Amino acid sequence: MGDQKSDPWQPGTAGLLRLPSGRAVRGRGLGYPLPEGPRPEFALYLLDHEPPAFPWTYRWVRWEDFGLPADPADALSRFRQALERAGRERVELACLGGRGRTGTALACLAVLDGLPAGEAVSYVREHYSPHAVETPEQEAHVRAFTP
C-alpha cells in the first residue's frame, strides 16, 4: 500500500474540494460506496448517530439531517482539526448524502481557510456540488459563521 502520507489526494478525485489556500479535502455521502483510490487518513462524519467503525482516524459531529450541528462549539473544534490535518493528510468530510451537512461543513472550512463567510456557499457550490448546503438555515449558519 505504500506510505499514505506521501500520497495526497490526486487531482480528479471524486468529491475533491480545493480550499482557497490550496489544501484539498474530499466530501462524500456515506450512503454511497467508498470511491476508488486512496482512502482518507482522517475523516469528520456529520451524522445524527454515531458512525460505524472505519479503518482510519475519524471524529463524529452530532448533526441532524437538514439541520445544524447539535453543539456548534464542538463542530468548530472539529472543523479546525480537519483543516489543520488537511495540510498534511487526506481528509474527508461526509454525511449520509454528501450534500447538506457535508456542504455546510465544507463551507465552514472555507471560511476558516480565509474565504469571507458571504462567499463560502457559492464557492462550495461551484467547486464541490451545485446541490451543497440544502436549507436556508444551513446557508444562514455559514453566512454567520465566525471562527
Coordinates of N, CA, C and O in Angstrom, one line a residue:
M1 N 0.8 -1.2 0.0 CA 0.0 0.0 0.0 C 0.9 1.3 0.0 O 0.4 2.3 -0.4
G2 N 2.0 1.2 0.5 CA 2.9 2.3 0.5 C 2.7 3.3 1.6 O 1.8 3.1 2.4
D3 N 3.4 4.4 1.6 CA 3.3 5.4 2.6 C 2.2 6.4 2.2 O 2.4 7.2 1.3
Q4 N 1.1 6.2 2.9 CA -0.1 7.1 2.5 C 0.2 8.5 2.8 O -0.4 9.4 2.1
K5 N 1.0 8.9 3.7 CA 1.3 10.3 4.0 C 1.9 11.0 2.8 O 1.8 12.2 2.6
S6 N 2.7 10.3 2.0 CA 3.3 10.9 0.8 C 2.4 10.8 -0.4 O 2.8 11.1 -1.5
D7 N 1.2 10.3 -0.3 CA 0.2 10.1 -1.4 C -1.0 10.9 -1.2 O -2.0 10.4 -0.7
P8 N -0.9 12.2 -1.4 CA -2.1 13.1 -1.2 C -3.2 12.8 -2.1 O -3.1 12.1 -3.1
W9 N -4.4 13.5 -1.9 CA -5.5 13.3 -2.8 C -5.0 13.7 -4.2 O -4.3 14.7 -4.4
Q10 N -5.4 12.9 -5.2 CA -5.0 13.1 -6.6 C -6.0 14.1 -7.2 O -7.2 14.0 -6.9
P11 N -5.5 14.9 -8.1 CA -6.5 15.8 -8.9 C -7.5 14.8 -9.6 O -7.1 13.8 -10.0
G12 N -8.7 15.3 -9.6 CA -9.8 14.5 -10.2 C -10.4 13.5 -9.3 O -11.4 12.8 -9.7
T13 N -10.0 13.4 -8.0 CA -10.6 12.5 -7.0 C -12.0 13.0 -6.9 O -12.3 14.2 -6.7
A14 N -13.0 12.0 -6.9 CA -14.4 12.3 -6.7 C -14.6 13.1 -5.4 O -14.1 12.7 -4.4
G15 N -15.4 14.2 -5.5 CA -15.7 14.9 -4.3 C -14.6 15.9 -3.8 O -14.8 16.5 -2.7
L16 N -13.5 16.0 -4.5 CA -12.4 16.8 -4.1 C -12.8 18.3 -4.1 O -13.3 18.8 -5.1
L17 N -12.5 19.0 -3.0 CA -12.7 20.4 -2.9 C -11.3 21.0 -2.6 O -10.7 20.7 -1.5
R18 N -10.8 21.9 -3.5 CA -9.6 22.6 -3.2 C -10.0 23.9 -2.5 O -10.7 24.7 -3.0
L19 N -9.5 24.1 -1.3 CA -9.8 25.3 -0.5 C -9.0 26.4 -1.0 O -8.0 26.2 -1.7
P20 N -9.3 27.7 -0.6 CA -8.6 28.8 -1.1 C -7.1 28.8 -0.9 O -6.3 29.2 -1.7
S21 N -6.6 28.1 0.2 CA -5.2 28.0 0.5 C -4.5 27.0 -0.4 O -3.3 26.9 -0.4
G22 N -5.3 26.2 -1.1 CA -4.7 25.1 -1.8 C -4.8 23.7 -1.2 O -4.6 22.7 -1.8
R23 N -5.2 23.7 0.1 CA -5.4 22.4 0.8 C -6.6 21.8 0.2 O -7.6 22.4 -0.3
A24 N -6.6 20.4 0.1 CA -7.7 19.7 -0.5 C -8.4 18.8 0.5 O -7.7 18.2 1.3
V25 N -9.7 18.7 0.5 CA -10.5 17.8 1.3 C -11.5 17.1 0.4 O -11.9 17.7 -0.7
R26 N -11.9 15.9 0.8 CA -12.9 15.2 0.0 C -14.2 15.2 0.7 O -14.3 14.9 1.9
G27 N -15.3 15.6 0.0 CA -16.6 15.4 0.6 C -17.3 14.2 -0.1 O -17.0 13.9 -1.2
R28 N -18.1 13.5 0.7 CA -18.8 12.4 0.1 C -20.0 12.1 0.9 O -20.2 12.5 2.0
G29 N -20.9 11.2 0.3 CA -22.0 10.7 1.0 C -21.7 9.2 1.5 O -21.3 8.4 0.7
L30 N -21.9 9.0 2.8 CA -21.7 7.6 3.3 C -22.8 6.6 2.8 O -22.6 5.4 3.0
G31 N -23.8 7.1 2.2 CA -24.8 6.2 1.7 C -24.5 5.7 0.3 O -25.2 4.9 -0.2
Y32 N -23.3 6.0 -0.1 CA -22.8 5.5 -1.4 C -21.5 4.7 -1.2 O -20.8 4.9 -0.2
P33 N -21.1 3.9 -2.1 CA -19.9 3.1 -2.0 C -18.7 4.0 -1.8 O -18.6 5.1 -2.4
L34 N -17.7 3.5 -1.1 CA -16.4 4.2 -0.9 C -15.8 4.4 -2.3 O -15.7 3.5 -3.1
P35 N -15.5 5.6 -2.7 CA -14.8 5.9 -4.0 C -13.5 5.1 -4.2 O -12.8 4.8 -3.2
E36 N -13.2 4.7 -5.4 CA -12.0 4.1 -5.7 C -10.8 5.0 -5.4 O -11.0 6.3 -5.4
G37 N -9.6 4.5 -5.2 CA -8.5 5.3 -5.0 C -8.1 5.3 -3.5 O -8.6 4.5 -2.7
P38 N -7.2 6.2 -3.2 CA -6.7 6.3 -1.8 C -7.8 6.5 -0.8 O -8.7 7.2 -1.1
R39 N -7.6 6.0 0.4 CA -8.6 6.2 1.5 C -8.2 7.4 2.3 O -7.0 7.8 2.3
P40 N -9.1 8.0 3.0 CA -8.8 9.1 3.9 C -7.8 8.6 5.0 O -7.8 7.4 5.3
E41 N -7.1 9.6 5.5 CA -6.3 9.3 6.7 C -7.0 9.8 7.9 O -6.7 9.4 9.1
F42 N -7.9 10.8 7.7 CA -8.7 11.4 8.8 C -10.0 11.8 8.2 O -10.1 12.3 7.1
A43 N -11.1 11.6 9.0 CA -12.4 11.9 8.5 C -13.2 12.6 9.6 O -13.0 12.3 10.8
L44 N -14.2 13.4 9.1 CA -15.1 14.0 10.0 C -16.5 13.6 9.5 O -16.9 13.9 8.4
Y45 N -17.3 12.9 10.4 CA -18.6 12.4 10.0 C -19.7 13.2 10.7 O -19.7 13.3 11.9
L46 N -20.6 13.7 9.9 CA -21.6 14.6 10.3 C -22.9 13.9 10.2 O -23.6 13.9 9.2
L47 N -23.3 13.2 11.3 CA -24.5 12.4 11.4 C -25.3 12.5 12.7 O -24.8 13.0 13.7
D48 N -26.5 12.1 12.6 CA -27.4 12.2 13.8 C -27.2 11.0 14.7 O -27.8 10.9 15.8
H49 N -26.3 10.0 14.3 CA -26.0 8.9 15.1 C -24.5 8.6 15.0 O -23.9 9.0 14.0
E50 N -23.9 7.9 15.9 CA -22.5 7.5 15.9 C -22.3 6.7 14.6 O -23.0 5.7 14.4
P51 N -21.2 7.0 13.9 CA -20.9 6.2 12.7 C -20.4 4.8 13.0 O -19.9 4.6 14.1
P52 N -20.4 3.9 12.0 CA -19.7 2.6 12.3 C -18.2 2.8 12.3 O -17.7 3.9 12.0
A53 N -17.5 1.8 12.7 CA -16.0 1.9 12.8 C -15.4 1.9 11.4 O -16.0 1.3 10.5
F54 N -14.4 2.7 11.2 CA -13.7 2.8 10.0 C -12.2 2.5 10.3 O -11.7 2.7 11.4
P55 N -11.4 2.0 9.3 CA -10.0 1.7 9.5 C -9.1 2.9 9.5 O -7.9 2.7 9.4
W56 N -9.6 4.1 9.5 CA -8.8 5.3 9.6 C -9.3 6.1 10.8 O -10.4 5.9 11.3
T57 N -8.6 7.1 11.1 CA -8.9 8.0 12.2 C -10.1 8.9 11.8 O -10.1 9.4 10.7
Y58 N -11.1 9.0 12.7 CA -12.3 9.8 12.4 C -12.8 10.4 13.7 O -12.6 9.9 14.8
R59 N -13.6 11.4 13.5 CA -14.3 12.1 14.6 C -15.8 12.2 14.1 O -16.1 12.3 12.9
W60 N -16.7 12.4 15.1 CA -18.1 12.5 14.8 C -18.6 13.8 15.3 O -18.3 14.2 16.4
V61 N -19.4 14.5 14.5 CA -20.1 15.6 14.9 C -21.6 15.3 14.8 O -22.1 14.9 13.8
R62 N -22.3 15.4 16.0 CA -23.7 15.1 16.0 C -24.5 16.2 15.2 O -24.3 17.4 15.6
W63 N -25.2 15.7 14.2 CA -25.8 16.7 13.3 C -27.0 16.1 12.6 O -26.9 15.1 11.8
E64 N -28.2 16.6 12.9 CA -29.4 16.1 12.3 C -29.5 16.4 10.8 O -29.0 17.5 10.4
D65 N -30.0 15.5 10.0 CA -30.2 15.7 8.6 C -31.0 17.0 8.4 O -32.0 17.2 9.1
F66 N -30.6 17.8 7.4 CA -31.2 19.1 7.1 C -31.1 20.1 8.2 O -31.7 21.2 8.1
G67 N -30.3 19.8 9.2 CA -30.2 20.8 10.3 C -28.8 21.3 10.5 O -28.1 21.5 9.5
L68 N -28.5 21.6 11.7 CA -27.2 22.2 12.1 C -26.5 21.4 13.2 O -27.2 20.6 13.8
P69 N -25.2 21.6 13.4 CA -24.6 20.8 14.4 C -25.3 21.0 15.8 O -25.7 22.1 16.2
A70 N -25.4 19.9 16.5 CA -26.0 19.9 17.8 C -25.2 20.8 18.8 O -25.8 21.4 19.7
D71 N -23.9 20.8 18.7 CA -23.0 21.5 19.5 C -22.1 22.4 18.6 O -21.0 21.8 18.2
P72 N -22.4 23.6 18.4 CA -21.6 24.4 17.4 C -20.1 24.6 17.9 O -19.2 24.6 17.0
A73 N -19.9 24.7 19.2 CA -18.5 24.8 19.7 C -17.7 23.6 19.4 O -16.5 23.6 18.9
D74 N -18.3 22.4 19.6 CA -17.6 21.1 19.2 C -17.4 21.0 17.7 O -16.3 20.6 17.3
A75 N -18.4 21.4 16.9 CA -18.2 21.4 15.5 C -17.1 22.3 15.1 O -16.3 21.9 14.2
L76 N -17.0 23.5 15.6 CA -15.9 24.4 15.3 C -14.6 23.8 15.6 O -13.6 23.8 14.8
S77 N -14.5 23.2 16.7 CA -13.2 22.5 17.1 C -12.8 21.4 16.1 O -11.7 21.2 15.7
R78 N -13.8 20.6 15.7 CA -13.6 19.5 14.8 C -13.2 20.1 13.4 O -12.4 19.5 12.7
F79 N -13.9 21.2 13.0 CA -13.6 21.8 11.7 C -12.1 22.3 11.7 O -11.4 22.1 10.7
R80 N -11.7 22.9 12.8 CA -10.3 23.4 12.9 C -9.3 22.2 12.8 O -8.3 22.3 12.1
Q81 N -9.7 21.1 13.5 CA -8.8 19.9 13.4 C -8.7 19.4 12.0 O -7.6 19.1 11.5
A82 N -9.9 19.3 11.3 CA -9.9 18.8 9.9 C -9.0 19.7 9.0 O -8.2 19.2 8.2
L83 N -9.2 21.0 9.2 CA -8.5 22.0 8.3 C -7.0 21.8 8.6 O -6.2 21.8 7.6
E84 N -6.6 21.8 9.8 CA -5.2 21.7 10.2 C -4.6 20.4 9.6 O -3.5 20.4 9.0
R85 N -5.3 19.3 9.7 CA -4.8 18.0 9.2 C -4.8 17.9 7.7 O -4.0 17.2 7.1
A86 N -5.7 18.7 7.0 CA -5.7 18.7 5.6 C -4.4 19.3 5.0 O -4.1 19.1 3.8
G87 N -3.7 20.0 5.8 CA -2.4 20.5 5.3 C -1.3 19.4 5.1 O -0.3 19.6 4.5
R88 N -1.6 18.2 5.7 CA -0.6 17.1 5.6 C -1.2 15.7 5.4 O -0.4 14.8 5.2
E89 N -2.5 15.6 5.5 CA -3.1 14.3 5.3 C -4.3 14.4 4.4 O -4.8 15.4 4.1
R90 N -4.8 13.2 3.9 CA -6.0 13.1 3.2 C -7.2 13.2 4.1 O -7.4 12.3 5.0
V91 N -8.0 14.2 4.1 CA -9.1 14.5 5.0 C -10.4 14.4 4.2 O -10.5 14.9 3.1
E92 N -11.4 13.7 4.8 CA -12.7 13.5 4.2 C -13.7 14.0 5.2 O -13.6 13.9 6.4
L93 N -14.8 14.7 4.6 CA -16.0 15.1 5.4 C -17.1 14.4 4.7 O -17.2 14.4 3.5
A94 N -18.0 13.8 5.5 CA -19.1 13.1 4.9 C -20.4 13.1 5.9 O -20.2 13.0 7.1
C95 N -21.5 13.1 5.2 CA -22.8 12.9 5.9 C -23.4 11.7 5.1 O -22.7 11.1 4.3
L96 N -24.7 11.5 5.2 CA -25.3 10.4 4.5 C -25.3 10.6 3.0 O -25.0 9.7 2.2
G97 N -25.8 11.8 2.6 CA -25.9 12.1 1.2 C -24.8 12.8 0.6 O -24.7 12.9 -0.7
G98 N -24.0 13.5 1.4 CA -22.8 14.3 0.9 C -23.2 15.6 0.4 O -22.4 16.2 -0.3
R99 N -24.3 16.2 0.7 CA -24.7 17.5 0.2 C -25.0 18.5 1.3 O -24.2 19.5 1.3
G100 N -26.0 18.4 2.1 CA -26.4 19.4 3.0 C -25.4 19.6 4.1 O -24.8 20.7 4.3
R101 N -25.3 18.6 5.0 CA -24.3 18.7 6.1 C -22.9 18.8 5.6 O -22.1 19.6 6.1
T102 N -22.6 18.0 4.7 CA -21.2 18.0 4.1 C -20.9 19.3 3.5 O -19.9 19.9 3.7
G103 N -21.8 19.8 2.7 CA -21.6 21.1 2.0 C -21.5 22.3 3.0 O -20.7 23.1 2.9
T104 N -22.3 22.2 4.1 CA -22.3 23.2 5.1 C -20.9 23.2 5.8 O -20.3 24.2 6.0
A105 N -20.5 22.0 6.2 CA -19.2 21.9 6.8 C -18.0 22.3 5.9 O -17.1 23.0 6.4
L106 N -18.1 21.9 4.6 CA -17.0 22.4 3.7 C -17.0 23.9 3.6 O -16.0 24.5 3.5
A107 N -18.2 24.5 3.6 CA -18.3 26.0 3.5 C -17.7 26.6 4.8 O -16.9 27.6 4.7
C108 N -17.9 26.0 5.9 CA -17.3 26.5 7.2 C -15.8 26.3 7.1 O -15.0 27.2 7.6
L109 N -15.3 25.2 6.5 CA -13.8 25.0 6.4 C -13.3 26.1 5.5 O -12.2 26.6 5.8
A110 N -14.0 26.5 4.4 CA -13.5 27.5 3.5 C -13.4 28.9 4.3 O -12.5 29.6 4.0
V111 N -14.4 29.1 5.2 CA -14.3 30.4 6.0 C -13.1 30.3 6.9 O -12.3 31.3 7.0
L112 N -12.9 29.2 7.6 CA -11.7 29.0 8.4 C -10.4 29.2 7.6 O -9.4 29.6 8.1
D113 N -10.5 28.8 6.3 CA -9.3 28.9 5.4 C -9.1 30.3 4.9 O -8.2 30.5 4.1
G114 N -10.0 31.2 5.2 CA -9.8 32.6 4.8 C -10.8 33.2 3.9 O -10.8 34.4 3.6
L115 N -11.8 32.4 3.4 CA -12.8 32.9 2.5 C -13.8 33.7 3.3 O -14.2 33.3 4.4
P116 N -14.3 34.9 2.8 CA -15.3 35.6 3.5 C -16.6 34.7 3.6 O -17.0 34.0 2.6
A117 N -17.3 34.8 4.8 CA -18.4 33.9 5.0 C -19.5 34.1 4.0 O -20.2 33.1 3.6
G118 N -19.7 35.3 3.5 CA -20.7 35.6 2.5 C -20.4 35.0 1.1 O -21.3 34.9 0.3
E119 N -19.2 34.5 0.9 CA -18.8 33.9 -0.4 C -18.7 32.3 -0.3 O -18.6 31.7 -1.3
A120 N -18.8 31.8 0.9 CA -18.4 30.4 1.1 C -19.4 29.4 0.5 O -19.0 28.4 -0.1
V121 N -20.7 29.7 0.6 CA -21.7 28.8 0.0 C -21.6 28.7 -1.5 O -21.5 27.6 -2.1
S122 N -21.4 29.9 -2.1 CA -21.2 29.9 -3.6 C -20.0 29.2 -4.0 O -20.0 28.5 -5.0
Y123 N -18.9 29.4 -3.3 CA -17.6 28.7 -3.5 C -17.8 27.2 -3.5 O -17.3 26.5 -4.4
V124 N -18.4 26.7 -2.5 CA -18.6 25.2 -2.4 C -19.5 24.7 -3.4 O -19.3 23.7 -4.0
R125 N -20.6 25.5 -3.8 CA -21.5 25.0 -4.8 C -20.7 25.0 -6.2 O -21.0 24.1 -7.0
E126 N -19.9 25.9 -6.4 CA -19.1 26.0 -7.7 C -18.0 24.9 -7.7 O -17.8 24.3 -8.8
H127 N -17.3 24.7 -6.6 CA -16.1 23.8 -6.7 C -16.4 22.4 -6.1 O -15.5 21.5 -6.3
Y128 N -17.5 22.2 -5.5 CA -17.8 20.8 -4.9 C -19.1 20.2 -5.5 O -19.1 19.2 -6.2
S129 N -20.2 20.9 -5.3 CA -21.5 20.4 -5.8 C -22.5 21.5 -5.8 O -22.6 22.3 -4.8
P130 N -23.2 21.7 -6.9 CA -24.3 22.7 -7.0 C -25.4 22.5 -6.0 O -26.2 23.4 -5.7
H131 N -25.5 21.3 -5.5 CA -26.5 20.9 -4.5 C -26.1 21.0 -3.1 O -26.8 20.7 -2.2
A132 N -24.9 21.5 -2.8 CA -24.3 21.6 -1.5 C -25.1 22.7 -0.7 O -25.5 23.7 -1.3
V133 N -25.2 22.5 0.6 CA -25.9 23.4 1.5 C -27.3 23.4 1.1 O -27.7 24.2 0.3
E134 N -28.1 22.6 1.7 CA -29.5 22.3 1.3 C -30.6 23.3 1.8 O -31.6 23.4 1.1
T135 N -30.4 23.8 3.0 CA -31.5 24.6 3.6 C -31.2 26.0 3.8 O -30.0 26.4 3.9
P136 N -32.2 26.9 3.9 CA -31.9 28.3 4.2 C -31.2 28.4 5.6 O -30.4 29.3 5.8
E137 N -31.6 27.5 6.5 CA -31.0 27.5 7.8 C -29.5 27.2 7.7 O -28.6 27.9 8.4
Q138 N -29.1 26.3 6.9 CA -27.7 26.0 6.7 C -27.0 27.1 6.0 O -25.8 27.5 6.4
E139 N -27.6 27.8 5.0 CA -27.0 28.9 4.4 C -26.7 30.1 5.4 O -25.7 30.7 5.4
A140 N -27.7 30.3 6.2 CA -27.6 31.4 7.2 C -26.5 31.0 8.2 O -25.8 31.9 8.7
H141 N -26.4 29.8 8.6 CA -25.3 29.3 9.5 C -24.0 29.7 8.9 O -23.1 30.2 9.6
V142 N -23.7 29.4 7.7 CA -22.5 29.7 7.0 C -22.2 31.2 7.0 O -21.2 31.7 7.3
R143 N -23.2 32.0 6.5 CA -23.1 33.4 6.5 C -22.7 34.0 7.8 O -22.0 35.0 7.9
A144 N -23.2 33.5 8.9 CA -23.0 34.0 10.2 C -21.8 33.3 10.9 O -21.4 33.7 12.0
F145 N -21.1 32.4 10.2 CA -20.1 31.6 10.8 C -18.9 32.5 11.0 O -18.3 33.1 10.1
T146 N -18.4 32.5 12.3 CA -17.2 33.3 12.6 C -16.3 32.4 13.5 O -16.7 31.9 14.5
P147 N -15.1 32.2 13.0 CA -14.2 31.3 13.7 C -13.6 31.9 15.0 O -13.7 33.1 15.2

